[in-house]
Amino acid sequence: MLFNSLAYLIFLPIAWVAFWAAPARRRLDVMLVASYVFYASWSIPYAAMIFGLVVANYVFGIVLGRATTRRRALLAAFIAVDLAVLGVFKYYDFFLTSVTGAANAALGANLQPPLLTLVLPLGISFFTFEFIHYLVDIYHGELAVHSFTKFHVFAAFFPTQIAGPIKRFQQFVPSLASIGHFDTVLAREGLWLIGRGLAKKVLLGDRLAPWVMDGVRAASDGAIGTTDAWITMLAFALQVYFDFSGYTDIARGSAALFGFRIPINFDMPYLATSLSDFWRRWHISLSTWLRDYIYFPLGGSRRPLPIVMRNLFITFVVAGLWHGAAWHYAAFGAMWGIGLGLQHLLRTLIPLPPSRALSVGGWLFTMPFYLVSLALFRCPDFDAASVMIRAMAGQGVGAGTLSFRASVFVIGIAAALLLTWLASRRQWTLPVTMPRLSPIALGAAASAVVVIASLAAPAGSDAFFYFQF
Amino acid sequence: MSDLGPWPIFRNHARAIGVALATCVVVLMCLELAVFRSGFFASHVAVSDPQWPAAKLAIATRQPNARVLYVGDSTMMTSVLPTIVSRSCDCGPGFNGGFSASNPWTTDAMTRRLLTFMHPKLVVISVSPWAVDSAAKFDSNELARQVMSPSELAARGAPLDLAESIDATLGSLWSAYGQRELVKEWFSALAPSQRYDESLLGYYVAPGSANSYARLIATADRLFADVGTPTADAPGANVIRSLVDDLRARGIAVAFLLPPLHPTAYEEAGPYLERADVAIRELASERSVPLIDCRTMFSASDFRDVTHLVEPAAERHSACVGERMRAIAHD
């Protein structure tokens, strides 16, 4: 069930009414039923599998919390179970194809790998990371969640089920205590977030998608002009931001309607003034997860310089592979790992005090770096990415893949987004106060919202980009 | 745990909520009646991109006097300027109803939709090689849903599922939803210099070009990747056959147009295209449909990409089509 579908438009109010109509002690049960209806609308067998994983990790948590010996081994075993499930669905075919491909190339053989070709369960990467976070934190002394229902809601919560944000149980589970009381302010904020998210997704993200496809197809065909390549990657940067942050807004808004607060996932990422600053602002729940559960355990930045650079590289290759089981995703992560490593090296060798010039210079480096890395992320294979990157480096072929109108639109949207963020950061706000509306004016305003929502509805069912991860 | 839901808020403001809801419904009904049901929208809607069927239908409603109708896929849309053909053949005003990615099924549906308000004396059907491919079959995609009613889709073996049926019903009741893509297209057309020039009567070539050698090869490979065997008995050929019969039953003359393709297409799929040519000629001969073939006059530089001509070449092609049509009329 997509957030931008008619089905969700029907599902959400029904779930909301059922949730608040139930006695407070039954609301978590209602939320669970709603969550499984939401997931099962896509696949009943996979919903059952998610249930199995929830039960397993609940038991793992209890066992790990009570264990006094061999805790490290238990943790490793439990994480291995979660990773094995992820591996079977997401990485098995990729691994086998890569190995047999290499063997065929080396030996001149024609081995055919026994592929599983399984459909990737929606949200499995997000589920797995939440489970790992839960187990690792219990290992480090946090108390396991003893209420199965509470743990179950944490794991299966429908607003964040498919594409995050990746939650932390220390923040989420205590908030379950507040669902007895309807918070009008939070609900209003939720409606605003849902509207904003839909607008980002449908009015902006989806409108950019065809131009991105045109550009990527040109690169896949082997020829794209330099300007077209830059505009295509800029369009994709905007598309993926509007799509994913729009999804996150709807997820956070939907959660708020039920009284749950979900942390932000984006903080004006395209104002980042360095590579590391970018990851503090982009997909925050993933980058903090990677920091806490991969980078820090590897030693973080309190190690000798080469070790820190190695840690950054490993962390970001994992980040790349988390996005998809393909070498171009790994290359995307490796590019960021190398970039961040070199940035760390430079900062260590030449420590400069913060200044406006440094920030501007950093932004001017970070954004092109990001756009070039997106070529690795978005293009379907290395050949297409290499055509795109060569074109971005000035070796483009031909022109006219994107129309003048498309280019103006993309640049205009980018400029408007940056100006809006700058204005927001400097707290430039219009001195407008919302008047208290009469019921008739409220009805007229509601009709305007219905018209806008009707027009904004997608023609088909354009899935959110991050659903594939 | 306390048990305070949102219901006290609704109870305390029941009257105000009722008035607001009633106002909302009344405003929406007025909008539906005044803008959509009155015909205001249909008579005023402009488009920026006429490549898709709903947009093509919208601009076609303002050309009810067309005497020659050109239908087919984008090869038709980008290669025939009705004004130039009309000048050459002296056969009255025309309208180009071709649209991107059309196939025999959607061309058939589009023709029937156009004939509900147009009364041409001649229909020219562009028959691409893919139209007579044995592997081509009806695909119930978004384009098909724009030109075919639910009953037509069901007749083609692709009935709407429950969600699609609800969506279609909602769209027929509430036009701002049902015609949202057209409304958005109208908004796009309001931007400076973005409005499609309707004096071109349906002719359109997308700006830019994709004729670098690498792209031509890749596009040609894609176009001929999953093809079957061209034959006059292909499912698509049967659809064209029945369309021809139906048009003639209505007293409308029919001609086939063989669209020009980039030389790269012949390099990549020469034997296939030769067989397709034979199949199309067999189909035309069987139904005694005259063929319009101006393909020999073009070189590689006349193409925007593998399947579409640039505008100067389309003008020459249109003049040639007009001459052939004049000859056919004299025969």
mmCIF file of C-alpha atoms in Angstrom, chain B residues 4-330:
data_model
loop_
_atom_site.group_PDB
_atom_site.id
_atom_site.type_symbol
_atom_site.label_atom_id
_atom_site.label_comp_id
_atom_site.label_asym_id
_atom_site.label_seq_id
_atom_site.Cartn_x
_atom_site.Cartn_y
_atom_site.Cartn_z
ATOM 1 C CA LEU B 4 -9.282 10.584 26.037
ATOM 2 C CA GLY B 5 -9.698 10.244 22.292
ATOM 3 C CA PRO B 6 -10.467 13.011 19.808
ATOM 4 C CA TRP B 7 -14.232 12.523 20.115
ATOM 5 C CA PRO B 8 -14.979 15.294 22.654
ATOM 6 C CA ILE B 9 -13.530 17.774 20.165
ATOM 7 C CA PHE B 10 -15.898 16.532 17.452
ATOM 8 C CA ARG B 11 -18.885 16.564 19.824
ATOM 9 C CA ASN B 12 -18.157 20.092 21.032
ATOM 10 C CA HIS B 13 -17.909 21.424 17.481
ATOM 11 C CA ALA B 14 -20.523 19.227 15.784
ATOM 12 C CA ARG B 15 -22.538 22.119 14.333
ATOM 13 C CA ALA B 16 -19.512 23.978 12.991
ATOM 14 C CA ILE B 17 -18.168 20.757 11.465
ATOM 15 C CA GLY B 18 -21.540 20.090 9.843
ATOM 16 C CA VAL B 19 -21.661 23.588 8.311
ATOM 17 C CA ALA B 20 -18.069 23.294 7.092
ATOM 18 C CA LEU B 21 -18.717 19.890 5.526
ATOM 19 C CA ALA B 22 -21.893 21.119 3.811
ATOM 20 C CA THR B 23 -20.041 24.166 2.471
ATOM 21 C CA CYS B 24 -17.255 21.967 1.195
ATOM 22 C CA VAL B 25 -19.673 19.668 -0.649
ATOM 23 C CA VAL B 26 -21.585 22.588 -2.168
ATOM 24 C CA VAL B 27 -18.404 24.297 -3.392
ATOM 25 C CA LEU B 28 -17.151 21.055 -4.943
ATOM 26 C CA MET B 29 -20.481 20.400 -6.677
ATOM 27 C CA CYS B 30 -20.588 23.956 -8.058
ATOM 28 C CA LEU B 31 -17.057 23.525 -9.373
ATOM 29 C CA GLU B 32 -17.913 20.219 -11.026
ATOM 30 C CA LEU B 33 -21.028 21.627 -12.704
ATOM 31 C CA ALA B 34 -19.663 25.040 -13.698
ATOM 32 C CA VAL B 35 -16.206 24.018 -14.906
ATOM 33 C CA PHE B 36 -16.431 20.438 -16.095
ATOM 34 C CA ARG B 37 -20.030 19.426 -16.805
ATOM 35 C CA SER B 38 -20.806 22.736 -18.545
ATOM 36 C CA GLY B 39 -18.154 22.054 -21.200
ATOM 37 C CA PHE B 40 -16.108 25.082 -20.161
ATOM 38 C CA PHE B 41 -13.020 23.020 -19.423
ATOM 39 C CA ALA B 42 -13.240 20.984 -22.621
ATOM 40 C CA SER B 43 -13.563 24.086 -24.776
ATOM 41 C CA HIS B 44 -10.766 26.032 -23.074
ATOM 42 C CA VAL B 45 -8.160 23.464 -22.117
ATOM 43 C CA ALA B 46 -4.764 24.031 -23.717
ATOM 44 C CA VAL B 47 -1.827 21.676 -23.630
ATOM 45 C CA SER B 48 1.931 22.010 -23.749
ATOM 46 C CA ASP B 49 2.646 18.449 -24.807
ATOM 47 C CA PRO B 50 0.253 16.751 -27.236
ATOM 48 C CA GLN B 51 2.100 13.425 -27.260
ATOM 49 C CA TRP B 52 -0.346 11.580 -25.031
ATOM 50 C CA PRO B 53 -3.885 10.545 -25.963
ATOM 51 C CA ALA B 54 -5.932 12.625 -23.515
ATOM 52 C CA ALA B 55 -4.117 15.786 -24.626
ATOM 53 C CA LYS B 56 -4.552 14.834 -28.269
ATOM 54 C CA LEU B 57 -8.250 14.281 -27.756
ATOM 55 C CA ALA B 58 -8.557 17.632 -25.988
ATOM 56 C CA ILE B 59 -7.109 19.602 -28.886
ATOM 57 C CA ALA B 60 -8.956 17.460 -31.443
ATOM 58 C CA THR B 61 -12.318 18.603 -30.092
ATOM 59 C CA ARG B 62 -11.584 22.001 -31.619
ATOM 60 C CA GLN B 63 -11.061 20.480 -35.078
ATOM 61 C CA PRO B 64 -14.459 18.895 -35.787
ATOM 62 C CA ASN B 65 -14.308 19.901 -39.460
ATOM 63 C CA ALA B 66 -11.230 17.863 -40.327
ATOM 64 C CA ARG B 67 -11.788 15.957 -43.569
ATOM 65 C CA VAL B 68 -8.660 13.843 -43.332
ATOM 66 C CA LEU B 69 -7.682 12.093 -40.134
ATOM 67 C CA TYR B 70 -4.166 10.731 -39.572
ATOM 68 C CA VAL B 71 -3.857 8.084 -36.850
ATOM 69 C CA GLY B 72 -1.119 5.848 -35.537
ATOM 70 C CA ASP B 73 1.909 6.083 -33.304
ATOM 71 C CA SER B 74 4.550 8.780 -32.921
ATOM 72 C CA THR B 75 5.919 8.067 -36.406
ATOM 73 C CA MET B 76 2.666 9.499 -37.712
ATOM 74 C CA MET B 77 2.597 12.346 -35.193
ATOM 75 C CA THR B 78 6.106 13.499 -36.134
ATOM 76 C CA SER B 79 6.062 12.993 -39.870
ATOM 77 C CA VAL B 80 2.796 14.506 -41.145
ATOM 78 C CA LEU B 81 1.939 18.196 -41.002
ATOM 79 C CA PRO B 82 -1.749 18.309 -41.978
ATOM 80 C CA THR B 83 -1.531 21.864 -43.299
ATOM 81 C CA ILE B 84 1.160 20.919 -45.823
ATOM 82 C CA VAL B 85 -0.612 17.725 -46.880
ATOM 83 C CA SER B 86 -3.860 19.623 -47.366
ATOM 84 C CA ARG B 87 -2.080 22.151 -49.546
ATOM 85 C CA SER B 88 -0.522 19.418 -51.696
ATOM 86 C CA CYS B 89 -3.530 17.177 -52.123
ATOM 87 C CA ASP B 90 -6.288 19.724 -51.957
ATOM 88 C CA CYS B 91 -8.266 17.309 -49.838
ATOM 89 C CA GLY B 92 -9.553 19.603 -47.130
ATOM 90 C CA PRO B 93 -8.433 20.256 -43.579
ATOM 91 C CA GLY B 94 -6.786 17.458 -41.647
ATOM 92 C CA PHE B 95 -5.889 16.504 -38.123
ATOM 93 C CA ASN B 96 -3.001 14.387 -36.889
ATOM 94 C CA GLY B 97 -4.303 12.105 -34.141
ATOM 95 C CA GLY B 98 -1.117 10.050 -33.790
ATOM 96 C CA PHE B 99 0.360 9.785 -30.319
ATOM 97 C CA SER B 100 3.447 8.331 -28.692
ATOM 98 C CA ALA B 101 3.710 4.591 -28.082
ATOM 99 C CA SER B 102 0.405 3.843 -29.741
ATOM 100 C CA ASN B 103 -0.217 0.324 -31.027
ATOM 101 C CA PRO B 104 -2.986 -1.082 -33.236
ATOM 102 C CA TRP B 105 -5.322 -1.437 -30.239
ATOM 103 C CA THR B 106 -4.930 2.109 -28.979
ATOM 104 C CA THR B 107 -4.902 3.490 -32.525
ATOM 105 C CA ASP B 108 -8.196 1.704 -33.099
ATOM 106 C CA ALA B 109 -9.628 3.125 -29.858
ATOM 107 C CA MET B 110 -8.352 6.629 -30.590
ATOM 108 C CA THR B 111 -9.841 6.564 -34.088
ATOM 109 C CA ARG B 112 -13.219 5.546 -32.712
ATOM 110 C CA ARG B 113 -13.054 8.284 -30.069
ATOM 111 C CA LEU B 114 -12.220 10.886 -32.716
ATOM 112 C CA LEU B 115 -15.030 9.714 -34.949
ATOM 113 C CA THR B 116 -17.559 10.566 -32.239
ATOM 114 C CA PHE B 117 -17.142 14.236 -33.095
ATOM 115 C CA MET B 118 -15.212 14.281 -36.388
ATOM 116 C CA HIS B 119 -16.572 13.329 -39.812
ATOM 117 C CA PRO B 120 -13.565 12.712 -42.056
ATOM 118 C CA LYS B 121 -13.840 11.362 -45.570
ATOM 119 C CA LEU B 122 -10.407 9.743 -45.372
ATOM 120 C CA VAL B 123 -8.490 8.117 -42.514
ATOM 121 C CA VAL B 124 -4.749 7.533 -43.001
ATOM 122 C CA ILE B 125 -3.379 4.861 -40.689
ATOM 123 C CA SER B 126 0.326 4.689 -39.992
ATOM 124 C CA VAL B 127 1.305 1.021 -39.972
ATOM 125 C CA SER B 128 4.641 0.543 -38.229
ATOM 126 C CA PRO B 129 6.562 -2.725 -38.540
ATOM 127 C CA TRP B 130 5.699 -3.536 -34.909
ATOM 128 C CA ALA B 131 1.974 -3.360 -35.712
ATOM 129 C CA VAL B 132 2.214 -6.585 -37.707
ATOM 130 C CA ASP B 133 4.496 -8.384 -35.267
ATOM 131 C CA SER B 134 3.271 -11.785 -34.158
ATOM 132 C CA ALA B 135 4.465 -11.159 -30.577
ATOM 133 C CA ALA B 136 2.627 -7.856 -30.158
ATOM 134 C CA LYS B 137 -0.359 -8.089 -27.890
ATOM 135 C CA PHE B 138 -2.726 -5.753 -26.141
ATOM 136 C CA ASP B 139 -1.284 -4.077 -23.053
ATOM 137 C CA SER B 140 -3.684 -2.484 -20.600
ATOM 138 C CA ASN B 141 -1.435 0.426 -19.680
ATOM 139 C CA GLU B 142 -2.082 4.040 -18.763
ATOM 140 C CA LEU B 143 -2.274 5.090 -22.436
ATOM 141 C CA ALA B 144 -4.891 2.438 -23.142
ATOM 142 C CA ARG B 145 -6.926 3.570 -20.162
ATOM 143 C CA GLN B 146 -6.931 7.119 -21.531
ATOM 144 C CA VAL B 147 -8.596 6.139 -24.794
ATOM 145 C CA MET B 148 -10.582 3.055 -23.842
ATOM 146 C CA SER B 149 -13.604 2.750 -21.611
ATOM 147 C CA PRO B 150 -13.711 0.043 -18.927
ATOM 148 C CA SER B 151 -16.034 -1.997 -21.171
ATOM 149 C CA GLU B 152 -13.628 -1.688 -24.109
ATOM 150 C CA LEU B 153 -10.771 -2.789 -21.881
ATOM 151 C CA ALA B 154 -12.840 -5.740 -20.706
ATOM 152 C CA ALA B 155 -13.641 -6.612 -24.326
ATOM 153 C CA ARG B 156 -9.897 -6.677 -25.031
ATOM 154 C CA GLY B 157 -9.467 -9.128 -22.169
ATOM 155 C CA ALA B 158 -8.132 -6.618 -19.643
ATOM 156 C CA PRO B 159 -10.950 -5.761 -17.228
ATOM 157 C CA LEU B 160 -10.192 -3.284 -14.465
ATOM 158 C CA ASP B 161 -9.459 -4.749 -11.056
ATOM 159 C CA LEU B 162 -11.301 -3.532 -7.963
ATOM 160 C CA ALA B 163 -8.912 -0.686 -7.180
ATOM 161 C CA GLU B 164 -8.895 0.466 -10.820
ATOM 162 C CA SER B 165 -12.695 0.278 -10.959
ATOM 163 C CA ILE B 166 -13.017 2.411 -7.821
ATOM 164 C CA ASP B 167 -10.509 4.833 -9.280
ATOM 165 C CA ALA B 168 -12.359 5.006 -12.608
ATOM 166 C CA THR B 169 -15.724 5.502 -10.898
ATOM 167 C CA LEU B 170 -14.315 8.236 -8.697
ATOM 168 C CA GLY B 171 -12.801 9.866 -11.763
ATOM 169 C CA SER B 172 -16.110 9.806 -13.645
ATOM 170 C CA LEU B 173 -17.944 11.356 -10.679
ATOM 171 C CA TRP B 174 -15.347 13.953 -9.748
ATOM 172 C CA SER B 175 -13.721 15.404 -12.841
ATOM 173 C CA ALA B 176 -10.962 17.334 -11.070
ATOM 174 C CA TYR B 177 -9.670 13.882 -10.124
ATOM 175 C CA GLY B 178 -10.618 12.038 -13.325
ATOM 176 C CA GLN B 179 -9.079 14.686 -15.590
ATOM 177 C CA ARG B 180 -6.238 15.716 -13.307
ATOM 178 C CA GLU B 181 -3.497 14.997 -15.826
ATOM 179 C CA LEU B 182 -5.213 17.233 -18.352
ATOM 180 C CA VAL B 183 -5.692 19.991 -15.786
ATOM 181 C CA LYS B 184 -1.991 19.798 -14.920
ATOM 182 C CA GLU B 185 -1.192 19.890 -18.623
ATOM 183 C CA TRP B 186 -3.284 23.039 -18.866
ATOM 184 C CA PHE B 187 -1.291 24.630 -16.031
ATOM 185 C CA SER B 188 1.936 23.718 -17.858
ATOM 186 C CA ALA B 189 0.589 25.380 -21.000
ATOM 187 C CA LEU B 190 0.047 28.632 -19.100
ATOM 188 C CA ALA B 191 3.809 29.124 -18.725
ATOM 189 C CA PRO B 192 5.250 31.577 -21.265
ATOM 190 C CA SER B 193 5.806 30.045 -24.731
ATOM 191 C CA GLN B 194 4.815 26.597 -23.497
ATOM 192 C CA ARG B 195 1.388 26.376 -25.101
ATOM 193 C CA TYR B 196 1.193 23.930 -27.984
ATOM 194 C CA ASP B 197 0.487 25.742 -31.246
ATOM 195 C CA GLU B 198 -2.822 24.209 -32.273
ATOM 196 C CA SER B 199 -2.444 25.509 -35.825
ATOM 197 C CA LEU B 200 -0.062 22.559 -36.273
ATOM 198 C CA LEU B 201 -3.164 20.357 -36.046
ATOM 199 C CA GLY B 202 -1.673 17.596 -33.936
ATOM 200 C CA TYR B 203 1.785 17.462 -35.529
ATOM 201 C CA TYR B 204 4.531 17.498 -32.908
ATOM 202 C CA VAL B 205 8.204 16.694 -32.572
ATOM 203 C CA ALA B 206 9.798 16.712 -29.145
ATOM 204 C CA PRO B 207 12.691 19.191 -28.906
ATOM 205 C CA GLY B 208 16.283 18.000 -28.859
ATOM 206 C CA SER B 209 17.847 15.101 -30.655
ATOM 207 C CA ALA B 210 19.110 11.627 -29.916
ATOM 208 C CA ASN B 211 21.010 10.852 -33.080
ATOM 209 C CA SER B 212 24.521 10.203 -31.846
ATOM 210 C CA TYR B 213 25.664 6.849 -33.217
ATOM 211 C CA ALA B 214 25.742 5.178 -29.787
ATOM 212 C CA ARG B 215 22.179 6.216 -29.001
ATOM 213 C CA LEU B 216 20.894 5.215 -32.433
ATOM 214 C CA ILE B 217 22.369 1.742 -32.059
ATOM 215 C CA ALA B 218 21.104 1.368 -28.501
ATOM 216 C CA THR B 219 17.618 2.586 -29.401
ATOM 217 C CA ALA B 220 17.426 0.324 -32.438
ATOM 218 C CA ASP B 221 18.575 -2.626 -30.343
ATOM 219 C CA ARG B 222 15.844 -1.874 -27.824
ATOM 220 C CA LEU B 223 13.170 -1.424 -30.473
ATOM 221 C CA PHE B 224 13.894 -4.788 -32.037
ATOM 222 C CA ALA B 225 14.882 -6.685 -28.895
ATOM 223 C CA ASP B 226 11.733 -8.678 -28.167
ATOM 224 C CA VAL B 227 10.069 -8.819 -31.544
ATOM 225 C CA GLY B 228 8.505 -11.908 -33.044
ATOM 226 C CA THR B 229 7.803 -12.481 -36.708
ATOM 227 C CA PRO B 230 6.037 -9.931 -38.885
ATOM 228 C CA THR B 231 2.943 -11.456 -40.475
ATOM 229 C CA ALA B 232 -0.317 -10.260 -41.965
ATOM 230 C CA ASP B 233 -2.104 -12.546 -39.478
ATOM 231 C CA ALA B 234 -0.584 -10.913 -36.390
ATOM 232 C CA PRO B 235 -3.031 -9.866 -33.652
ATOM 233 C CA GLY B 236 -2.315 -6.204 -34.374
ATOM 234 C CA ALA B 237 -2.923 -6.740 -38.099
ATOM 235 C CA ASN B 238 -6.328 -8.196 -37.270
ATOM 236 C CA VAL B 239 -7.187 -5.094 -35.248
ATOM 237 C CA ILE B 240 -6.197 -2.889 -38.186
ATOM 238 C CA ARG B 241 -8.194 -5.132 -40.529
ATOM 239 C CA SER B 242 -11.351 -4.700 -38.444
ATOM 240 C CA LEU B 243 -10.748 -0.953 -38.144
ATOM 241 C CA VAL B 244 -10.496 -0.692 -41.939
ATOM 242 C CA ASP B 245 -13.728 -2.649 -42.372
ATOM 243 C CA ASP B 246 -15.510 -0.511 -39.810
ATOM 244 C CA LEU B 247 -14.337 2.749 -41.381
ATOM 245 C CA ARG B 248 -15.472 1.609 -44.804
ATOM 246 C CA ALA B 249 -18.832 0.582 -43.384
ATOM 247 C CA ARG B 250 -19.181 4.179 -42.238
ATOM 248 C CA GLY B 251 -18.362 5.378 -45.777
ATOM 249 C CA ILE B 252 -14.866 6.580 -44.897
ATOM 250 C CA ALA B 253 -11.951 5.890 -47.245
ATOM 251 C CA VAL B 254 -8.761 4.413 -45.779
ATOM 252 C CA ALA B 255 -5.083 4.559 -46.697
ATOM 253 C CA PHE B 256 -1.984 3.102 -45.026
ATOM 254 C CA LEU B 257 1.149 5.139 -44.440
ATOM 255 C CA LEU B 258 4.534 3.434 -44.250
ATOM 256 C CA PRO B 259 6.583 5.517 -41.788
ATOM 257 C CA PRO B 260 10.194 6.402 -42.572
ATOM 258 C CA LEU B 261 12.860 4.956 -40.270
ATOM 259 C CA HIS B 262 16.502 5.893 -39.714
ATOM 260 C CA PRO B 263 19.013 3.905 -41.834
ATOM 261 C CA THR B 264 20.398 2.491 -38.564
ATOM 262 C CA ALA B 265 17.139 0.597 -38.100
ATOM 263 C CA TYR B 266 17.727 -1.153 -41.435
ATOM 264 C CA GLU B 267 21.337 -1.883 -40.481
ATOM 265 C CA GLU B 268 20.260 -3.426 -37.198
ATOM 266 C CA ALA B 269 17.076 -5.212 -38.269
ATOM 267 C CA GLY B 270 17.043 -5.222 -42.067
ATOM 268 C CA PRO B 271 15.549 -8.715 -42.586
ATOM 269 C CA TYR B 272 12.865 -8.077 -39.974
ATOM 270 C CA LEU B 273 11.875 -4.788 -41.590
ATOM 271 C CA GLU B 274 11.763 -6.424 -45.024
ATOM 272 C CA ARG B 275 9.401 -9.106 -43.727
ATOM 273 C CA ALA B 276 7.294 -6.429 -42.008
ATOM 274 C CA ASP B 277 7.092 -4.562 -45.303
ATOM 275 C CA VAL B 278 5.835 -7.697 -47.040
ATOM 276 C CA ALA B 279 3.244 -8.299 -44.304
ATOM 277 C CA ILE B 280 1.940 -4.731 -44.450
ATOM 278 C CA ARG B 281 1.683 -4.877 -48.256
ATOM 279 C CA GLU B 282 -0.139 -8.194 -47.985
ATOM 280 C CA LEU B 283 -2.585 -6.690 -45.493
ATOM 281 C CA ALA B 284 -3.119 -3.633 -47.704
ATOM 282 C CA SER B 285 -3.581 -5.756 -50.803
ATOM 283 C CA GLU B 286 -6.039 -8.070 -49.068
ATOM 284 C CA ARG B 287 -8.251 -5.142 -48.089
ATOM 285 C CA SER B 288 -7.422 -3.081 -51.228
ATOM 286 C CA VAL B 289 -6.082 -0.259 -49.104
ATOM 287 C CA PRO B 290 -3.793 2.154 -50.970
ATOM 288 C CA LEU B 291 -0.282 2.513 -49.555
ATOM 289 C CA ILE B 292 1.493 5.828 -49.121
ATOM 290 C CA ASP B 293 5.218 5.278 -49.150
ATOM 291 C CA CYS B 294 7.608 8.244 -49.140
ATOM 292 C CA ARG B 295 10.439 6.532 -47.296
ATOM 293 C CA THR B 296 13.088 6.625 -49.991
ATOM 294 C CA MET B 297 13.608 10.373 -49.839
ATOM 295 C CA PHE B 298 15.334 10.481 -46.444
ATOM 296 C CA SER B 299 18.911 10.137 -45.253
ATOM 297 C CA ALA B 300 20.345 9.841 -41.754
ATOM 298 C CA SER B 301 20.517 13.599 -41.263
ATOM 299 C CA ASP B 302 16.743 13.870 -41.635
ATOM 300 C CA PHE B 303 16.095 12.057 -38.390
ATOM 301 C CA ARG B 304 15.837 13.261 -34.810
ATOM 302 C CA ASP B 305 16.324 9.691 -33.627
ATOM 303 C CA VAL B 306 15.670 6.188 -34.969
ATOM 304 C CA THR B 307 11.967 6.646 -35.623
ATOM 305 C CA HIS B 308 11.247 10.382 -35.833
ATOM 306 C CA LEU B 309 11.975 12.974 -38.499
ATOM 307 C CA VAL B 310 13.225 16.485 -37.814
ATOM 308 C CA GLU B 311 10.831 19.244 -38.836
ATOM 309 C CA PRO B 312 12.269 20.181 -42.286
ATOM 310 C CA ALA B 313 12.197 16.504 -43.243
ATOM 311 C CA ALA B 314 8.652 16.160 -41.913
ATOM 312 C CA GLU B 315 7.637 19.078 -44.141
ATOM 313 C CA ARG B 316 9.098 17.302 -47.203
ATOM 314 C CA HIS B 317 7.458 14.076 -46.123
ATOM 315 C CA SER B 318 4.119 15.828 -45.742
ATOM 316 C CA ALA B 319 4.374 17.324 -49.230
ATOM 317 C CA CYS B 320 5.136 13.870 -50.615
ATOM 318 C CA VAL B 321 2.209 12.339 -48.690
ATOM 319 C CA GLY B 322 -0.043 15.043 -50.129
ATOM 320 C CA GLU B 323 1.103 14.252 -53.665
ATOM 321 C CA ARG B 324 0.478 10.529 -53.174
ATOM 322 C CA MET B 325 -2.948 11.225 -51.723
ATOM 323 C CA ARG B 326 -3.816 13.387 -54.714
ATOM 324 C CA ALA B 327 -2.734 10.543 -57.009
ATOM 325 C CA ILE B 328 -4.821 8.064 -55.027
ATOM 326 C CA ALA B 329 -7.841 10.346 -55.272
ATOM 327 C CA HIS B 330 -7.389 10.590 -59.050
#
